[in-house]
mmCIF file of C-alpha atoms and ligand atoms in Angstrom:
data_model
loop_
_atom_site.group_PDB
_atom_site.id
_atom_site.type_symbol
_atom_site.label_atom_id
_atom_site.label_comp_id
_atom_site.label_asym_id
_atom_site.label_seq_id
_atom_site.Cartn_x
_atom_site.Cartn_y
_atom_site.Cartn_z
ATOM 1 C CA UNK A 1 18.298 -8.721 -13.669
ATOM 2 C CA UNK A 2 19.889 -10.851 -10.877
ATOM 3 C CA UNK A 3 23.092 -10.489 -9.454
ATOM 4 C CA UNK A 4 25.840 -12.813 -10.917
ATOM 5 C CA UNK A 5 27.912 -15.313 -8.232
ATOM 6 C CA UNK A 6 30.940 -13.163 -9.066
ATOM 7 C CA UNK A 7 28.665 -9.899 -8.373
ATOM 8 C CA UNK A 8 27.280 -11.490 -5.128
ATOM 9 C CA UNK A 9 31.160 -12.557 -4.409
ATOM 10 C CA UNK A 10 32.079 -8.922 -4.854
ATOM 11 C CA UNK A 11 29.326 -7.944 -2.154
ATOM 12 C CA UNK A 12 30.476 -10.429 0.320
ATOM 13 C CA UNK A 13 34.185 -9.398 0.055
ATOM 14 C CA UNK A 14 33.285 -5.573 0.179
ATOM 15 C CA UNK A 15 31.146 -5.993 3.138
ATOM 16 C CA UNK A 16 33.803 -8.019 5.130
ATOM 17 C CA UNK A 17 36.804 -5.499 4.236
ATOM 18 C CA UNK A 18 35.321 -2.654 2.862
ATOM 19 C CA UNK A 19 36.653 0.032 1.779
ATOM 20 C CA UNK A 20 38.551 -2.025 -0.027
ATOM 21 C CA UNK A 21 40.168 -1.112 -3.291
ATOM 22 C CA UNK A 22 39.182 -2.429 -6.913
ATOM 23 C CA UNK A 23 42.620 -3.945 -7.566
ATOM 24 C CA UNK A 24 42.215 -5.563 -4.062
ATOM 25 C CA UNK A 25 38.998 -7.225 -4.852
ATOM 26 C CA UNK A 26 40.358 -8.116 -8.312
ATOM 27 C CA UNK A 27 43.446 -9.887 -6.722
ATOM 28 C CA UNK A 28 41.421 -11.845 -4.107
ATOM 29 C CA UNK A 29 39.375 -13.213 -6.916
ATOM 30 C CA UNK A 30 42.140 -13.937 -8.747
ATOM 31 C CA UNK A 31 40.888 -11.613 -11.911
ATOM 32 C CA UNK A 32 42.160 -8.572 -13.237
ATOM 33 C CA UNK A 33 41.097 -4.923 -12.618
ATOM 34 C CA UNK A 34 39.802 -4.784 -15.768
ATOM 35 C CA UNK A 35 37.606 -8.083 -15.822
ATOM 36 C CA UNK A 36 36.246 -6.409 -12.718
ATOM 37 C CA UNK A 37 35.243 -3.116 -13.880
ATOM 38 C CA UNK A 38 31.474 -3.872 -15.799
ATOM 39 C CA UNK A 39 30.665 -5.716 -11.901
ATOM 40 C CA UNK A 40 31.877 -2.645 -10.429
ATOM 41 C CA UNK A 41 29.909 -0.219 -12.061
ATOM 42 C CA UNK A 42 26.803 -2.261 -11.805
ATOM 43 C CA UNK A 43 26.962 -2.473 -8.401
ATOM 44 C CA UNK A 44 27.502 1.189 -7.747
ATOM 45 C CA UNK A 45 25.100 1.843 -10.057
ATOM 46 C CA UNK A 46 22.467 -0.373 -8.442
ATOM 47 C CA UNK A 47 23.153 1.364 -5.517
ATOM 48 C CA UNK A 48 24.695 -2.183 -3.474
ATOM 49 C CA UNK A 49 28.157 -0.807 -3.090
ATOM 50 C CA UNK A 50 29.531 2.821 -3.488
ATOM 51 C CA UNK A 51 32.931 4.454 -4.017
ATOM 52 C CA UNK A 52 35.222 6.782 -2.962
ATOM 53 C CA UNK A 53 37.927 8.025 -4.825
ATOM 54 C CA UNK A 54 41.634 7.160 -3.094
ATOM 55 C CA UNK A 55 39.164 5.243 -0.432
ATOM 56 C CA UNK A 56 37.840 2.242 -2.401
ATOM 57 C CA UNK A 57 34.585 0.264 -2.295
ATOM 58 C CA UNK A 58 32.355 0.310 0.751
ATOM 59 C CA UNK A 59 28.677 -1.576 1.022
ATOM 60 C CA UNK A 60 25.849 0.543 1.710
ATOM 61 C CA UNK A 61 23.999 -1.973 4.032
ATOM 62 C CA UNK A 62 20.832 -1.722 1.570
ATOM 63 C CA UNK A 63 19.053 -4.940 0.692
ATOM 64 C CA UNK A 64 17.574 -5.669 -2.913
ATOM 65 C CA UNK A 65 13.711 -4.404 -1.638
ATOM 66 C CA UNK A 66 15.234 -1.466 0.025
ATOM 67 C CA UNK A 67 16.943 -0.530 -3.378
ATOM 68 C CA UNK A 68 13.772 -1.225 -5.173
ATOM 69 C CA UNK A 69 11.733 0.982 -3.029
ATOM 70 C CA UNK A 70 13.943 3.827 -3.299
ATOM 71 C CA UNK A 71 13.944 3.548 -7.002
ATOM 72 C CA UNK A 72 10.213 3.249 -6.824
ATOM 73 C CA UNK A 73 9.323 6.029 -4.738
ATOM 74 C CA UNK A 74 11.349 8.505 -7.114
ATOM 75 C CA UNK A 75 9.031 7.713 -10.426
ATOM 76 C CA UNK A 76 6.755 10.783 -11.065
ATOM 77 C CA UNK A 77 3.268 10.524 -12.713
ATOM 78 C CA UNK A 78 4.908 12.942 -15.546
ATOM 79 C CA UNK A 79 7.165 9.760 -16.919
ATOM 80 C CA UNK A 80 4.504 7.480 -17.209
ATOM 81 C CA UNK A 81 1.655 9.846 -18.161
ATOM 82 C CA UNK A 82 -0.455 9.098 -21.953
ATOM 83 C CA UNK A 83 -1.854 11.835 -23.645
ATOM 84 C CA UNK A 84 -5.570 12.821 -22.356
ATOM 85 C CA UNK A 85 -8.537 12.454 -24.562
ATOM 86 C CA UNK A 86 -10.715 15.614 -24.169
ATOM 87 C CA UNK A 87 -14.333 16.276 -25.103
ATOM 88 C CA UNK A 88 -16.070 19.511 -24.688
ATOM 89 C CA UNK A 89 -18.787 19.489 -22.186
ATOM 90 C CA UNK A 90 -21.596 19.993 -25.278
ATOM 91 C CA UNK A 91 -20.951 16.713 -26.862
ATOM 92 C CA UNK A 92 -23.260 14.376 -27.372
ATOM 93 C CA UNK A 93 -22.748 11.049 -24.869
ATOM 94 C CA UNK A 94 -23.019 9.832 -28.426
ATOM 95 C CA UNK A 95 -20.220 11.063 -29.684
ATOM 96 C CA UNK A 96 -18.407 10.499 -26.629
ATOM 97 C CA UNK A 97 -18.680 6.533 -26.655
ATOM 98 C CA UNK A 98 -17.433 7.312 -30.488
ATOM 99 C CA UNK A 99 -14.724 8.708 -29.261
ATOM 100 C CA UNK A 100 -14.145 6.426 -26.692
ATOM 101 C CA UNK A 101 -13.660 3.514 -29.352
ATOM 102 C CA UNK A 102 -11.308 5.460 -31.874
ATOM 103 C CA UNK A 103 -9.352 6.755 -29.212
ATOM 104 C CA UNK A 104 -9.061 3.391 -27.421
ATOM 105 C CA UNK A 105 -9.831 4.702 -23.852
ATOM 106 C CA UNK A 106 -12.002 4.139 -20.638
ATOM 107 C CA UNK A 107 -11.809 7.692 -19.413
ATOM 108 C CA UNK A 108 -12.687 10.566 -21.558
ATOM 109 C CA UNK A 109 -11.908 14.331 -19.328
ATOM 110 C CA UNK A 110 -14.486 17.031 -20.333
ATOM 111 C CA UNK A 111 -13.842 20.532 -20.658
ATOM 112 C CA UNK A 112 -15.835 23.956 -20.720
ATOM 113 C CA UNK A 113 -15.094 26.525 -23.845
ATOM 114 C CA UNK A 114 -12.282 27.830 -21.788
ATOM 115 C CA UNK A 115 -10.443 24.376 -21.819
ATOM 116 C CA UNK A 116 -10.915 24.194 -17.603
ATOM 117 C CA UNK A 117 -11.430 20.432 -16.536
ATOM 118 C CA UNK A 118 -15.108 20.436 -15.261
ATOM 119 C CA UNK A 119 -15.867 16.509 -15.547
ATOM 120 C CA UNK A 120 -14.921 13.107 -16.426
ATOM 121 C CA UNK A 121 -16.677 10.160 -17.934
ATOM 122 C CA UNK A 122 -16.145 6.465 -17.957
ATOM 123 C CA UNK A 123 -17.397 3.471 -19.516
ATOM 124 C CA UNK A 124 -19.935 2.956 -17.022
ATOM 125 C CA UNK A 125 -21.100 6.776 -17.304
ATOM 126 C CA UNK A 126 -22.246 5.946 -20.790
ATOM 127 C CA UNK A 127 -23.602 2.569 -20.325
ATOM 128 C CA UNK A 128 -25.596 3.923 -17.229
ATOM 129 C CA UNK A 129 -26.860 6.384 -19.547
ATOM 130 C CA UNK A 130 -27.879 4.056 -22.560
ATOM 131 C CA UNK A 131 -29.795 1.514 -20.070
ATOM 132 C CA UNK A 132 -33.065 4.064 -20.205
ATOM 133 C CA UNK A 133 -34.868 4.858 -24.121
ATOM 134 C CA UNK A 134 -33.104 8.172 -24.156
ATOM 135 C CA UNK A 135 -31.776 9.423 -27.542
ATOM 136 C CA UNK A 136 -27.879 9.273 -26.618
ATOM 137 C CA UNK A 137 -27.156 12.119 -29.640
ATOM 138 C CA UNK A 138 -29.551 14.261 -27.295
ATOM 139 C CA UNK A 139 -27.496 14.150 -24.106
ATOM 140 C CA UNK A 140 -24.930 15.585 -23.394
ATOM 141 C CA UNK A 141 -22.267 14.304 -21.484
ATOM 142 C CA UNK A 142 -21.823 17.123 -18.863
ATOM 143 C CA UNK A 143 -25.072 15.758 -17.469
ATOM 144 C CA UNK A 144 -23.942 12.072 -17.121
ATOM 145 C CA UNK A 145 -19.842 12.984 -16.034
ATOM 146 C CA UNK A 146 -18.590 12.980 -13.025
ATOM 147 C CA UNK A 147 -17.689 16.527 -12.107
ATOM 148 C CA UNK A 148 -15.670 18.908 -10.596
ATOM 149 C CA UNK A 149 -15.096 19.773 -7.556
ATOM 150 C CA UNK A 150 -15.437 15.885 -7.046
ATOM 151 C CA UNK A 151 -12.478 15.462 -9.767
ATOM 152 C CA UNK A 152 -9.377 13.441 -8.614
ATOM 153 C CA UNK A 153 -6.779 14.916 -10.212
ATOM 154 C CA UNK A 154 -3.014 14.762 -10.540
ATOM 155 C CA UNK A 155 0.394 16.610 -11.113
ATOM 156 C CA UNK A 156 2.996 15.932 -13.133
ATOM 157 C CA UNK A 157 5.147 16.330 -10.766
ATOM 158 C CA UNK A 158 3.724 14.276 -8.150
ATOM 159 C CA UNK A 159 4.752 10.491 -7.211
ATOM 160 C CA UNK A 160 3.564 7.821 -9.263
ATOM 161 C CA UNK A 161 2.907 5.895 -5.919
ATOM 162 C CA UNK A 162 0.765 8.329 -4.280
ATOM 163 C CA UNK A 163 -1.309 8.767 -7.897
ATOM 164 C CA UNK A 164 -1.841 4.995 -7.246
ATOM 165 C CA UNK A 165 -2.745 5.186 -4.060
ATOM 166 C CA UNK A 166 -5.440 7.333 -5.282
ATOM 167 C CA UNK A 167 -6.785 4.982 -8.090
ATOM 168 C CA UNK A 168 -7.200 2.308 -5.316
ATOM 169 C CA UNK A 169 -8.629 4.544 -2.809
ATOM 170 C CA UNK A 170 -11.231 6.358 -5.456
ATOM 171 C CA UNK A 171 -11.750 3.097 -6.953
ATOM 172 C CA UNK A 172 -11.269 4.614 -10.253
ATOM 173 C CA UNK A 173 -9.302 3.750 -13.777
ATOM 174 C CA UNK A 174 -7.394 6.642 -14.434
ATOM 175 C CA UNK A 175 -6.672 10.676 -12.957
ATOM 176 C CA UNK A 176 -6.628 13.695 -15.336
ATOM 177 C CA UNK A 177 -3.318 15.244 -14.946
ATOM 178 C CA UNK A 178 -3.135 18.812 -14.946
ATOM 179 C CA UNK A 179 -1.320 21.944 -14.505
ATOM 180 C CA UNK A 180 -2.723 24.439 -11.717
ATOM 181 C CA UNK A 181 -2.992 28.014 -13.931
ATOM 182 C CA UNK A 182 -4.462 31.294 -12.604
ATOM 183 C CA UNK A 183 -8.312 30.189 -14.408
ATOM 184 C CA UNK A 184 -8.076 26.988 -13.467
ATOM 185 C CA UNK A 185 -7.196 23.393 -14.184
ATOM 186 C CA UNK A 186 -5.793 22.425 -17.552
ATOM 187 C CA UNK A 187 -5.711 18.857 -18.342
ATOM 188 C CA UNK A 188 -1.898 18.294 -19.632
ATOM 189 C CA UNK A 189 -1.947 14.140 -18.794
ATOM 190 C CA UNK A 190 -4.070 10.884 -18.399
ATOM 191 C CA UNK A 191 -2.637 8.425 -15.595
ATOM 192 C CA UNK A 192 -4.616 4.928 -15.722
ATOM 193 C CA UNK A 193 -3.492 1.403 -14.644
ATOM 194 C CA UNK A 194 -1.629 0.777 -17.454
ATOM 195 C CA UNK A 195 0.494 3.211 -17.051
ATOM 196 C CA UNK A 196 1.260 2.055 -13.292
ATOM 197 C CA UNK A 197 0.994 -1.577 -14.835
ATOM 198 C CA UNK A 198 4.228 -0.683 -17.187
ATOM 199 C CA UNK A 199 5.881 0.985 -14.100
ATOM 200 C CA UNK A 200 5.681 -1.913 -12.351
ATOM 201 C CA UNK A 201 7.055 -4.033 -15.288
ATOM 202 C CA UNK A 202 10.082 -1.938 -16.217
ATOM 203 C CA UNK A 203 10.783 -2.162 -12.491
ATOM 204 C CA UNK A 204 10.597 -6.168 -12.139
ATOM 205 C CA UNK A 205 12.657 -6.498 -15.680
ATOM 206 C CA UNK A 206 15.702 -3.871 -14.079
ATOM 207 C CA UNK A 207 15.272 -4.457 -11.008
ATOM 208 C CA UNK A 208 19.002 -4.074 -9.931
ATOM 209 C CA UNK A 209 20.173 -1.279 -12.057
HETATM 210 P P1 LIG B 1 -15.677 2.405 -15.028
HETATM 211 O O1 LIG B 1 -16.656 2.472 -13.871
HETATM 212 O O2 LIG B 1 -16.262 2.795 -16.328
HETATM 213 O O3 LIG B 1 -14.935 1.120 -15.079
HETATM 214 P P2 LIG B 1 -14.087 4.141 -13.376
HETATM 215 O O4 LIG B 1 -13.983 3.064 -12.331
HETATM 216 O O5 LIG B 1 -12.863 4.930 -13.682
HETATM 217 O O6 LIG B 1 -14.570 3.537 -14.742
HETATM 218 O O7 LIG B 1 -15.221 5.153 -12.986
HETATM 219 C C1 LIG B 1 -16.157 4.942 -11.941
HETATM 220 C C2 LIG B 1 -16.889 6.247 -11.645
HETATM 221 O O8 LIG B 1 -15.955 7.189 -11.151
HETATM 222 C C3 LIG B 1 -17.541 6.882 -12.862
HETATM 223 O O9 LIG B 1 -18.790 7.418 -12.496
HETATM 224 C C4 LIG B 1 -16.570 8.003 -13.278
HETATM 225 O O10 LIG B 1 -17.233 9.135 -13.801
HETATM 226 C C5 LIG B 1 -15.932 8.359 -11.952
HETATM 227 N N1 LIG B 1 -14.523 8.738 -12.153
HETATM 228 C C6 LIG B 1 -13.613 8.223 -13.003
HETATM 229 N N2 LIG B 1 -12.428 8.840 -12.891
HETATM 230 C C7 LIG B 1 -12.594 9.796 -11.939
HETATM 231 C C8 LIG B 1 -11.728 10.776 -11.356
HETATM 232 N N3 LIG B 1 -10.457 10.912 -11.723
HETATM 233 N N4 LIG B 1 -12.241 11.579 -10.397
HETATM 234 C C9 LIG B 1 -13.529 11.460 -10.000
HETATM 235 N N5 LIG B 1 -14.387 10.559 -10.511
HETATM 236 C C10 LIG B 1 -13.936 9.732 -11.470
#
């Protein structure tokens, strides 16, 4: 969303006589209070302009990328997460491309009988493992997954940005997020590039509120 001229006029008179009252700003503009109000609250809400009560408006000095960075560095990976697709470590590689497709993912996590994350597998996993004449039904995917303790994980709680970070540093699709319990790691999440993708979207489209 981009600032309106009246919005940007608001700015300019707030940061030249801030604090400045809302009827004061409405009567240099020639408008009303109430005409003023919706550009008011979006620029307090964007975070251009805050209030104080019996004080008036004041600017905040931030620019537009400052704004967006701030907003951006407060998403956590537990907003954006999908649910995680989980095969047991037994399962054929198979059944685990099956599951890929009727799932619709790149990244399934695998985990022992007592639901602890011990490996993931990717696309390329099961392609490596379908480029020699074994029986795929035969193998099974704990000996083609990544595994732990080379897992990159995630917590819900954690920033989206530094989860990305990771994806680019690992040079990998997606984390398995997971809560940290007394017998290990239980896989609660699945963070890819999509979701950062939408993230990034829902930032660009709002970008001032
Ligand atoms: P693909 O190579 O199929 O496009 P990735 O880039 O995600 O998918 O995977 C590359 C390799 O990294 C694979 O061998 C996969 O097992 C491994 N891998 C994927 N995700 C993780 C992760 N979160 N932690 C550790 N290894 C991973």
């Amino acid at each position: 969303m981009e600032l309106s001229n009246r919005q940007e006029q608001i700015i300019e008179i707030v940061k030249d006589n801030g604090p400045i009252t809302g009827e004061n700003i409405a009567d240099r503009l020639s408008l009303t209070r109430a005409t003023l109000r919706p550009d008011l609250a979006i620029l307090t809400m964007a975070g251009y302009l805050d209030a104080r009560p019996r004080v008036g408006y004041f600017f905040t000095g931030k620019t537009g990328s400052e704004l967006l960075t701030e907003k951006l560095k407060k998403f956590k990976v537990e907003e954006y997460q999908s649910i995680p697709i989980v095969v047991e470590e037994d399962v054929s590689a198979y059944d685990a491309i099956c599951t890929m497709f009727l799932e619709d993912v790149g990244t399934l996590f695998v985990t022992n009988q007592k639901s602890q994350l011990v490996g993931v597998v990717s696309r390329k996993d099961l392609l490596r493992a379908s480029i020699g004449n074994q029986d795929l039904s035969q193998v099974p995917v704990h000996i083609i997954m990544t595994r732990m303790p080379n897992i990159t994980i995630c917590e819900p709680e954690d920033l989206l940005l530094d989860a990305a970070q990771k994806l680019i540093e690992k040079q990998i699709d997606g984390l398995p997020v997971v809560n940290r319990e007394s017998d290990g790691l239980k896989v609660i999440g699945r963070l890819t590039k999509t979701n950062i993708t939408k993230a990034l979207v829902e930032l660009g489209r709002d970008q001032h509120l």
